[in-house]
mmCIF file of C-alpha atoms in Angstrom:
data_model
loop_
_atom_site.group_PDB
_atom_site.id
_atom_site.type_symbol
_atom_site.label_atom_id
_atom_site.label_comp_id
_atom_site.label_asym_id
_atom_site.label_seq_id
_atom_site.Cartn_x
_atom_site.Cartn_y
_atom_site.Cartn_z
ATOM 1 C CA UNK A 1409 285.266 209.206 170.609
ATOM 2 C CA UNK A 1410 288.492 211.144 170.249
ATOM 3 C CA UNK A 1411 290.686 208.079 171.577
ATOM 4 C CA UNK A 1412 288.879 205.715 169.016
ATOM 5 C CA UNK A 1413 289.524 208.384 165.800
ATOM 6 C CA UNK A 1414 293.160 208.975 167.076
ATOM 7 C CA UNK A 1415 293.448 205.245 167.030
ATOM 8 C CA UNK A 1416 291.752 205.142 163.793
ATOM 9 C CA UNK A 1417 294.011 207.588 161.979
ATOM 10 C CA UNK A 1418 297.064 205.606 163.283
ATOM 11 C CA UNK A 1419 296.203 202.339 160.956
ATOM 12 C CA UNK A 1420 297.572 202.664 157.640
ATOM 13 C CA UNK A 1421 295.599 201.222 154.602
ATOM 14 C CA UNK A 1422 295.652 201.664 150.999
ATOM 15 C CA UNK A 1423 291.921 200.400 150.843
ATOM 16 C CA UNK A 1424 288.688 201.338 152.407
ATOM 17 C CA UNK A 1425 288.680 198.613 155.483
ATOM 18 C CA UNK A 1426 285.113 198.400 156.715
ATOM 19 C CA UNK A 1427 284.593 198.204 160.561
ATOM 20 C CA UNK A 1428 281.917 200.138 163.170
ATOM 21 C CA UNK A 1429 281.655 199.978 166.975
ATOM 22 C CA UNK A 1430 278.996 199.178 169.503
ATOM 23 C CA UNK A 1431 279.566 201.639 172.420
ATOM 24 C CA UNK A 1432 277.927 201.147 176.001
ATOM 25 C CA UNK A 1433 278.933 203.624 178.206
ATOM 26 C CA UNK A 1434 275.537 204.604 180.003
ATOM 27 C CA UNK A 1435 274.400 203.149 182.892
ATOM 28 C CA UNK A 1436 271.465 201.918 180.937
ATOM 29 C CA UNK A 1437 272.791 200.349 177.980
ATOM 30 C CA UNK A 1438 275.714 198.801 180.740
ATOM 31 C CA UNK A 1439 272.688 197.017 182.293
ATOM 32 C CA UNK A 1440 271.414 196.195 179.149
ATOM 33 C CA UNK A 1441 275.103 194.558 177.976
ATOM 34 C CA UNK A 1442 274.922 192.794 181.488
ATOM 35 C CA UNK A 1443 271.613 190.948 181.331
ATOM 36 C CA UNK A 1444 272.528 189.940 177.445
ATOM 37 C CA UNK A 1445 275.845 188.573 178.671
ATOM 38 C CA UNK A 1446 274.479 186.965 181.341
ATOM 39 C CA UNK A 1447 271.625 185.125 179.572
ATOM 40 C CA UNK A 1448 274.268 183.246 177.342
ATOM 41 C CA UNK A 1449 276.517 182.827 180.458
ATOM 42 C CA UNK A 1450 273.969 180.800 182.474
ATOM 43 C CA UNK A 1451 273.931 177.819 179.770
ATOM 44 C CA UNK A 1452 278.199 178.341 179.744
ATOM 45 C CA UNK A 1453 280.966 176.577 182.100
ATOM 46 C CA UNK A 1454 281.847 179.622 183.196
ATOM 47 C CA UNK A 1455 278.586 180.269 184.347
ATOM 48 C CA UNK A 1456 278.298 177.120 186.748
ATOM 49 C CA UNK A 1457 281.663 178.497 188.285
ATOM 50 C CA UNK A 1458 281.374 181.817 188.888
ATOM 51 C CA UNK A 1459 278.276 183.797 190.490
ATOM 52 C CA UNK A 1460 276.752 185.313 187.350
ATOM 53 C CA UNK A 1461 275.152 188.057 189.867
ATOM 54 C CA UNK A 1462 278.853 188.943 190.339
ATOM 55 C CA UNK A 1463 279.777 189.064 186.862
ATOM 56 C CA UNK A 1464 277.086 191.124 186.053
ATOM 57 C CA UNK A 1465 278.018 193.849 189.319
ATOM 58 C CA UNK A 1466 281.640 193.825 187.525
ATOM 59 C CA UNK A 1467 279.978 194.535 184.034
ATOM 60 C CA UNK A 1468 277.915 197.495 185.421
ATOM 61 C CA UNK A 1469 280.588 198.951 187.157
ATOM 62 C CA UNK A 1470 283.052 198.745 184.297
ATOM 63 C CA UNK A 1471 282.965 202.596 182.826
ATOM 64 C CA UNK A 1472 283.085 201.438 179.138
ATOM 65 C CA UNK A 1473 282.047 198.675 176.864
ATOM 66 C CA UNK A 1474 283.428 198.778 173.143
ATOM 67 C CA UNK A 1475 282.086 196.037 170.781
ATOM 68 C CA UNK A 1476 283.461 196.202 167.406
ATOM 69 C CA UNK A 1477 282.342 194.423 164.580
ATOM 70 C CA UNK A 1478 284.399 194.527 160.755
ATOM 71 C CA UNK A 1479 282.725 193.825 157.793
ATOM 72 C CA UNK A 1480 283.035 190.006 155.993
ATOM 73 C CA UNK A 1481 284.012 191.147 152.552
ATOM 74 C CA UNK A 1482 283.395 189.346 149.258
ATOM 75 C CA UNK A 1483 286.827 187.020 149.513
ATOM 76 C CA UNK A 1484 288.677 186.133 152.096
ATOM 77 C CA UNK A 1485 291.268 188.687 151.070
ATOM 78 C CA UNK A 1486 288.753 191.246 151.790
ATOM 79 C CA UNK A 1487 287.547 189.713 155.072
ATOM 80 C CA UNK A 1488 290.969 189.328 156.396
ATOM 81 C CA UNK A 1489 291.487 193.038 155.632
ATOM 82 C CA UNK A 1490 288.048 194.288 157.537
ATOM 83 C CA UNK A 1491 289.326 192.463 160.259
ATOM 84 C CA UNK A 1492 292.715 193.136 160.520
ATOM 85 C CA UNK A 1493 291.732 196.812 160.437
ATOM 86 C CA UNK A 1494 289.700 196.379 163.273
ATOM 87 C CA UNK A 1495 292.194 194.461 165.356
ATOM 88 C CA UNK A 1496 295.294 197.135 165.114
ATOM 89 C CA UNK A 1497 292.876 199.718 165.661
ATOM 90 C CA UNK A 1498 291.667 197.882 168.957
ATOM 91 C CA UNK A 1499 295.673 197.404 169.504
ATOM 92 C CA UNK A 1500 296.437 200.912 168.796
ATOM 93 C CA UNK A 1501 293.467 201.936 170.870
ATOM 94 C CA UNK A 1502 294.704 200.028 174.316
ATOM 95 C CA UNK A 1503 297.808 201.203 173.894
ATOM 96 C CA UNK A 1504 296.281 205.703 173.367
ATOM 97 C CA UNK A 1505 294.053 204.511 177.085
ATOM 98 C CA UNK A 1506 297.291 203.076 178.755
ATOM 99 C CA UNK A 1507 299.193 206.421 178.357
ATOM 100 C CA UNK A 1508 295.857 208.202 179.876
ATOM 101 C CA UNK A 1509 295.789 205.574 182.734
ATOM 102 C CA UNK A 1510 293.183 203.530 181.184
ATOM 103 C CA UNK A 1511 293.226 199.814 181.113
ATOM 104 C CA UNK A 1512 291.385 197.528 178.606
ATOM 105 C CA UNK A 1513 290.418 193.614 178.784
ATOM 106 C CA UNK A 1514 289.756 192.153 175.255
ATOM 107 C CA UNK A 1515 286.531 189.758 175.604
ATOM 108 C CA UNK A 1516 286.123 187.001 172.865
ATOM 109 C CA UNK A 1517 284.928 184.549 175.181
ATOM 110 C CA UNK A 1518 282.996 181.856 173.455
ATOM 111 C CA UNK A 1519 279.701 182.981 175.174
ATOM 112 C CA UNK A 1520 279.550 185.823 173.864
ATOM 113 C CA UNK A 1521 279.973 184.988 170.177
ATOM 114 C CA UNK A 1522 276.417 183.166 170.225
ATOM 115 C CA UNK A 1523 274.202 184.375 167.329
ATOM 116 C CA UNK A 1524 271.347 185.237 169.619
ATOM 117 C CA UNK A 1525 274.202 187.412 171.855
ATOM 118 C CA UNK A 1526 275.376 188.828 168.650
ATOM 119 C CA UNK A 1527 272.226 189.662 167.630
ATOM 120 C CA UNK A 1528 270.961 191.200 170.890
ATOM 121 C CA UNK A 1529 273.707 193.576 170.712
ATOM 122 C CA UNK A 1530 273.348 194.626 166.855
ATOM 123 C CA UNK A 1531 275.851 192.831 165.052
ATOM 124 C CA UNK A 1532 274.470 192.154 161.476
ATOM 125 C CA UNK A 1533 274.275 189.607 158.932
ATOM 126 C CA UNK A 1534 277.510 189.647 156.923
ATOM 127 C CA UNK A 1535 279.420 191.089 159.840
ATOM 128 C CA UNK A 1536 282.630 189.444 161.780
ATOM 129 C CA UNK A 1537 282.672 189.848 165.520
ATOM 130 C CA UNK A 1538 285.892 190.672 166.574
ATOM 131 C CA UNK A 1539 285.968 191.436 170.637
ATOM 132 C CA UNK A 1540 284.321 193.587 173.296
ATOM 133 C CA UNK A 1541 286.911 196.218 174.632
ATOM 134 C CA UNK A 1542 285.855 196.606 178.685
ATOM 135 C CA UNK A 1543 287.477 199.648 179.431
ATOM 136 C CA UNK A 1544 288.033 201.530 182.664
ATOM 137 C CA UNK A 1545 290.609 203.302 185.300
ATOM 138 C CA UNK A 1546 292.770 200.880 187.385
ATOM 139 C CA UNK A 1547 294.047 200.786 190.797
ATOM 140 C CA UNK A 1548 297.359 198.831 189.819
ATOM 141 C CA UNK A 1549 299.182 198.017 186.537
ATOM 142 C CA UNK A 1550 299.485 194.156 185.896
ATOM 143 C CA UNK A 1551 302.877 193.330 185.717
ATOM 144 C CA UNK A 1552 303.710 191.777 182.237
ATOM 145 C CA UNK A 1553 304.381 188.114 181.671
ATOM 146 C CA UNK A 1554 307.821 187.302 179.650
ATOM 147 C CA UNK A 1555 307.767 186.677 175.931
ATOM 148 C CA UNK A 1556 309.642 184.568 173.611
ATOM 149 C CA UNK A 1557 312.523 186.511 171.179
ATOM 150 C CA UNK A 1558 311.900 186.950 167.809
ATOM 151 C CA UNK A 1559 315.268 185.334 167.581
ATOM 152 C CA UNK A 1560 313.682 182.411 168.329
ATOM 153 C CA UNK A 1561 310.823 182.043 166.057
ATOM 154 C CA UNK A 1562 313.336 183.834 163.125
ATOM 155 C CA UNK A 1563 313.714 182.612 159.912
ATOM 156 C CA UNK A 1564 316.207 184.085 157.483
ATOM 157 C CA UNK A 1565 316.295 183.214 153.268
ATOM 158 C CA UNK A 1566 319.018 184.268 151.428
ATOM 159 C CA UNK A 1567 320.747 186.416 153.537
ATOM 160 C CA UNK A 1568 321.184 188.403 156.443
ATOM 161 C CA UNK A 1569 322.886 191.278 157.595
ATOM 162 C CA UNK A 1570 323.176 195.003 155.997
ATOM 163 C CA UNK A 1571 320.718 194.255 153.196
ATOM 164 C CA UNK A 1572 321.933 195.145 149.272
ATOM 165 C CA UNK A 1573 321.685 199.279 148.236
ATOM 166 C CA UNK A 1574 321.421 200.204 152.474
ATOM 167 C CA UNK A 1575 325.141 201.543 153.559
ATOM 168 C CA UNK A 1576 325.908 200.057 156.358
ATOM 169 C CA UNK A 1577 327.452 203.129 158.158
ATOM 170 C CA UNK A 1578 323.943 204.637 158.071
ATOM 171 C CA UNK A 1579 322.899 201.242 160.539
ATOM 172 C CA UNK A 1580 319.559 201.649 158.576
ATOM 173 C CA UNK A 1581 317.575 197.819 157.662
ATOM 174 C CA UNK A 1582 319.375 195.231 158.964
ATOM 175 C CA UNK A 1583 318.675 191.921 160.880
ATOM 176 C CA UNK A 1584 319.436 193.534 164.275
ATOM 177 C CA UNK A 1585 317.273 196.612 163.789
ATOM 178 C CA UNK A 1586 314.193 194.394 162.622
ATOM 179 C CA UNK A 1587 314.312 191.897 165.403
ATOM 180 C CA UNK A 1588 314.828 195.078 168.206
ATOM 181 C CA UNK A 1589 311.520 196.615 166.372
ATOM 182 C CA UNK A 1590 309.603 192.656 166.809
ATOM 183 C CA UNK A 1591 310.955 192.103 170.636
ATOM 184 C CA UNK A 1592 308.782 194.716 171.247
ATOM 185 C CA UNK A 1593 305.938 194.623 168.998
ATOM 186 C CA UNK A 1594 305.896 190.816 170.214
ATOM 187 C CA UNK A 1595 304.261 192.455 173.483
ATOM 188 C CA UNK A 1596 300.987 192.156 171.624
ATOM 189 C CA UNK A 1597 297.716 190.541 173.512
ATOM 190 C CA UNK A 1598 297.157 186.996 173.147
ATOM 191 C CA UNK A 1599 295.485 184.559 174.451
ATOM 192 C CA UNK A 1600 296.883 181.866 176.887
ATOM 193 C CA UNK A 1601 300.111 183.566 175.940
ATOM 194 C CA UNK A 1602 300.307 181.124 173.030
ATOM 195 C CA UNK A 1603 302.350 183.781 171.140
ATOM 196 C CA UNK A 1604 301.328 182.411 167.488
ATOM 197 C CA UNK A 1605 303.972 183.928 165.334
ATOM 198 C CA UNK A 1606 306.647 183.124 163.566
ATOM 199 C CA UNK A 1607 309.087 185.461 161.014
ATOM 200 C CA UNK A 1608 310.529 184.517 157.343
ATOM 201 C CA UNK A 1609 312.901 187.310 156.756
ATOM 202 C CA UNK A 1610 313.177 187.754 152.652
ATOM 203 C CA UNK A 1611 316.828 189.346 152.223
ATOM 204 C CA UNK A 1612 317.335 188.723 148.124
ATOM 205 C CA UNK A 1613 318.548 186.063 145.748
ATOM 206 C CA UNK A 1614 315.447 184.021 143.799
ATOM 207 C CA UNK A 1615 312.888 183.997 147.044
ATOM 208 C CA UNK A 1616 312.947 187.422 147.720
ATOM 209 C CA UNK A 1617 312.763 188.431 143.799
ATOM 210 C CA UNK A 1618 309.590 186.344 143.686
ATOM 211 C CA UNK A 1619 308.262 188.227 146.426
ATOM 212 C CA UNK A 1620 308.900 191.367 145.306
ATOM 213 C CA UNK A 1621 307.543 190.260 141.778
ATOM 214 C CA UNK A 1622 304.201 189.945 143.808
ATOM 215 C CA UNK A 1623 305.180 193.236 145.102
ATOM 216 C CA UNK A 1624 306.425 195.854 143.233
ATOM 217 C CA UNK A 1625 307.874 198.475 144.469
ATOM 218 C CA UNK A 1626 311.510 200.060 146.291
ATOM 219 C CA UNK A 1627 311.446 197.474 149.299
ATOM 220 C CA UNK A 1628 314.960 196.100 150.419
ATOM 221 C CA UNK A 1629 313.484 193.153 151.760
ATOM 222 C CA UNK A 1630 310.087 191.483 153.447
ATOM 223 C CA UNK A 1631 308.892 190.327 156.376
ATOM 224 C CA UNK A 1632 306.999 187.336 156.183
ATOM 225 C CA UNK A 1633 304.355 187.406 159.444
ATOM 226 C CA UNK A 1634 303.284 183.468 159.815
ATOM 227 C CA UNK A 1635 300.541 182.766 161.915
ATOM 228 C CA UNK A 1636 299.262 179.437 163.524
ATOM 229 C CA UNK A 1637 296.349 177.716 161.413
ATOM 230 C CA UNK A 1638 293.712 176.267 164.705
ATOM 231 C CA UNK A 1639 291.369 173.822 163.534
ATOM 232 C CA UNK A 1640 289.122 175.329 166.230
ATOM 233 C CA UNK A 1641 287.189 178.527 164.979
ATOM 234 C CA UNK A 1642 287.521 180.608 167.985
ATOM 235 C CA UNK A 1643 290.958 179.773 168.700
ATOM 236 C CA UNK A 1644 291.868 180.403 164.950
ATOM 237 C CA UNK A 1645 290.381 184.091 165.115
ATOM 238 C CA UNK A 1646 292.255 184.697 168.363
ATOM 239 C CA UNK A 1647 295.469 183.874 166.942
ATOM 240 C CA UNK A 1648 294.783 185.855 163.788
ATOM 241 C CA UNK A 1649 293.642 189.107 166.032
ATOM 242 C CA UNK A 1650 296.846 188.576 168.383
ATOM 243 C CA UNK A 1651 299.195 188.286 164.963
ATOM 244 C CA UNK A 1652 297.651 191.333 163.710
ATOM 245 C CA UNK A 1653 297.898 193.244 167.051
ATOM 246 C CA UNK A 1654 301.776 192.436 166.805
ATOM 247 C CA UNK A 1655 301.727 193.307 162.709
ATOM 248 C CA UNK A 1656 300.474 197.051 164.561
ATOM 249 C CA UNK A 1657 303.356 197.130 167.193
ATOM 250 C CA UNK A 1658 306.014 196.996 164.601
ATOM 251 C CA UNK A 1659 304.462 199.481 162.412
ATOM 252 C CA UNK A 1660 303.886 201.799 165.147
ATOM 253 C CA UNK A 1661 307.379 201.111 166.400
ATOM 254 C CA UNK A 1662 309.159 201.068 163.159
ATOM 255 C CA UNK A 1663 308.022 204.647 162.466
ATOM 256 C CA UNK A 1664 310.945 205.817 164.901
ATOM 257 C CA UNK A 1665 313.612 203.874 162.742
ATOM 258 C CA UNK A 1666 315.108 205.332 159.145
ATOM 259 C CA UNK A 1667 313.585 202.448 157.154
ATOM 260 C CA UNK A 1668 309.814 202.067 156.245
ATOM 261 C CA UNK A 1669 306.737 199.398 156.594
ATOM 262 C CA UNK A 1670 303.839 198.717 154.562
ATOM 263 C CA UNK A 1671 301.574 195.990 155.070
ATOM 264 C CA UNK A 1672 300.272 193.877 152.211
ATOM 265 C CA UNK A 1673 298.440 190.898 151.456
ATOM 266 C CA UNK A 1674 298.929 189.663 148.338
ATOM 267 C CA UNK A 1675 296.595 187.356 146.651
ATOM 268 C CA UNK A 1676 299.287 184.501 146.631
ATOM 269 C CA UNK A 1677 299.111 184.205 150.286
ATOM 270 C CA UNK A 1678 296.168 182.263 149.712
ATOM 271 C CA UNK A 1679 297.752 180.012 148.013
ATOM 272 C CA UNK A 1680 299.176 177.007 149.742
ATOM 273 C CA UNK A 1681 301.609 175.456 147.210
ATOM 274 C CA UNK A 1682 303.359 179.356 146.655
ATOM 275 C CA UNK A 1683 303.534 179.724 150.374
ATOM 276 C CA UNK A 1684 305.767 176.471 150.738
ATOM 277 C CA UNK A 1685 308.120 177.683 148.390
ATOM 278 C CA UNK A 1686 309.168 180.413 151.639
ATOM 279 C CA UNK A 1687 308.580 177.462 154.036
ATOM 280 C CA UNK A 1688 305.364 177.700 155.716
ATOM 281 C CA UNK A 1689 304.071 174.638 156.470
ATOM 282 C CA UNK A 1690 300.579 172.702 156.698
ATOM 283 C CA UNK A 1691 299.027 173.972 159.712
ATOM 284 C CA UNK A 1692 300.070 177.597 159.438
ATOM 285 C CA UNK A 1693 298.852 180.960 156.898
ATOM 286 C CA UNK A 1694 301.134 184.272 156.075
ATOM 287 C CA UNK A 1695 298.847 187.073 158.067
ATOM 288 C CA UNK A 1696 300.690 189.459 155.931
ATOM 289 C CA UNK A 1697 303.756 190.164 153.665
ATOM 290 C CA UNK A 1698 305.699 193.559 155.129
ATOM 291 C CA UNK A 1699 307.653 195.587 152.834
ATOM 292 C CA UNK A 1700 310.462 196.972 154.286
ATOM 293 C CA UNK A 1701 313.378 199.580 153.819
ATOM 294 C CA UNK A 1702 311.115 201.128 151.202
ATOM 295 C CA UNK A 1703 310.509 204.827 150.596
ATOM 296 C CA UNK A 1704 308.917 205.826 154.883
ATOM 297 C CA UNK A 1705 304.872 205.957 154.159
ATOM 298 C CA UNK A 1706 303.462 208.871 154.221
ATOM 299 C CA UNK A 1707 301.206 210.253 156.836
ATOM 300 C CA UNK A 1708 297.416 208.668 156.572
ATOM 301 C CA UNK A 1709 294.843 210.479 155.062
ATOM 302 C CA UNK A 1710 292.541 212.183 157.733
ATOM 303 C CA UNK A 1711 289.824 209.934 159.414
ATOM 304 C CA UNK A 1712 286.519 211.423 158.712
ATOM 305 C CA UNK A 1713 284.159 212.159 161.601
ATOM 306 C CA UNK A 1714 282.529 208.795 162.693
ATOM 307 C CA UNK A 1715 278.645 208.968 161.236
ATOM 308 C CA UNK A 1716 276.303 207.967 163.885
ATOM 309 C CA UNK A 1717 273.693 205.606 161.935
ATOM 310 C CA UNK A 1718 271.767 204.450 164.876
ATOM 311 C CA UNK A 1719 271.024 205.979 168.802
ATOM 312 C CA UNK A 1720 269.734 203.601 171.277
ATOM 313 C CA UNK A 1721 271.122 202.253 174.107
ATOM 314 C CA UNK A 1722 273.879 200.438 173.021
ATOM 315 C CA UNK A 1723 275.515 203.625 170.647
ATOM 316 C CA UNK A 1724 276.195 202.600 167.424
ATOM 317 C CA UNK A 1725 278.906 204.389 165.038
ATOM 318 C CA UNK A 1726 280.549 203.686 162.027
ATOM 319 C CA UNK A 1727 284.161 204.942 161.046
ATOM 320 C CA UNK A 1728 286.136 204.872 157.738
ATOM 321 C CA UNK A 1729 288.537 206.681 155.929
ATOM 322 C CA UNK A 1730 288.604 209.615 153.743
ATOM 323 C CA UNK A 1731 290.752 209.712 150.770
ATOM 324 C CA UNK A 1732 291.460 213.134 149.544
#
């Protein structure tokens, strides 16, 4: 519980992002999580290839299961928000259990995001699956697979360089200190290695004053996150998770460098015909407009201590955020 609230606590918000876990961590409710994955396995592909009897072993023997679920809000704005919550916290959460030695293997598998699975397990009406966390000690790290440079999916409008009002003896925002911060918040999870990003750097002239019309406040400049529009469902919500998991790498990162984030969606990234105007095309969505060189954020607001609703099996807790 202390990993997940120190995760928690390390997602910054402005809003009230609604998101609760489904914990299995007793022998019991492991068995229980087994037989429900199994049931929906059996009528799966994966299940004709692989002895269920030995998936189920591996799901037993796995220390911890983590489902988390975010809220689906009343817009898409809203929904996005719940669930991009609930990714970076995930993110932030593999990364607090690799320090301690702990590994992590984020499930979406289409099996288990049946309605009768989802329902077996306590997910809601009105609620967004967003993974199972399988978490346990490992006998050897995986060695990491190569990634693509943000210099290679980087896109720069009106400008580059030292950015206006930064002195460029103080080596504060520029091009080069961004794209070191993305090469390694690029190391986020995703699926197939697809990596299904792409970055519109907003320096100044008429572009970036539009933006920061939409945006007011002391940023130098924005970071335009573009993610990869699937026309399949699942595949669409893994490439939004993976593009939020990066969105929490940079933050996370960027708190070591002299220039601040903040994260922001606002409403006209919903809106097609303003998004071409910074050259996103058909086929892909802005996961989020970052703020940058702005006044560094201050320190997040305490979480409060997770209210357990419901004791069964399968644990059930809800988190959120206290605003003093």
């Amino acid at each position: 519980m202390a990993l997940i609230n120190e995760a928690a606590e390390l997602y910054e918000s402005e809003g009230t992002p609604q998101w609760r876990c489904i914990y299995a961590g007793t022998p019991e409710s492991r068995e229980r999580l087994a037989d429900y994955m199994m049931a929906k396995m059996l009528d799966s592909r994966l299940g004709k290839l692989v002895p269920t009897k030995l998936i189920a072993k591996r799901v037993t023997d796995i220390p911890a299961h983590l489902i988390v679920v975010a809220e689906s809000g009343a817009d898409q704005r809203q929904s996005d928000e719940n669930y991009a919550a609930a990714c970076s916290i995930m993110q932030t959460l593999q990364l607090l259990a690799w320090e301690r030695g702990l590994g992590a293997l984020w499930d979406t598998e289409p099996f288990v995001q049946s309605e009768s699975f989802l329902a077996r397990i306590g997910v809601r009406q009105g609620e967004r699956f967003v993974g199972i966390l399988h978490m346990g000690y490992f006998d050897k790290a995986p060695k990491g697979r190569k990634r693509t440079p943000a210099e290679q999916k980087w896109t720069v409008l009106l400008g580059s360089g030292v950015l206006p009002g930064i002195p460029s003896d103080a080596a504060a925002l520029s091009e080069r200190s961004i794209l070191e911060t993305l090469n390694g918040a690029v190391w986020a999870p995703n699926d197939g290695l697809r990596e299904p990003w792409r970055f519109i750097f907003v320096t100044g002239g008429e572009s970036g004053g539009n933006v920061r019309a939409s945006l007011p406040g002391s940023a130098k400049a924005h970071l335009l996150v573009v993610a990869k529009e699937e026309s399949d469902p699942h595949k669409r919500e893994e490439v939004y998770a993976a593009v939020c998991c990066l969105i929490q790498n940079f933050e996370l990162l960027a708190k070591s460098k002299p220039w601040g984030v903040r994260r922001t969606r606002p409403e006209w990234i919903y809106d097609p015909q303003q998004c071409r105007h910074y050259g996103v095309e058909p086929g892909e969505r802005i996961a989020a407009v970052l703020e940058l060189g702005g006044e560094k954020a201050h320190p997040p607001a305490k979480l409060a201590v997770p209210r357990v609703i419901r004791f069964e099996l399968l644990i059930t807790c809800r988190f959120s955020r206290r605003r003093n």
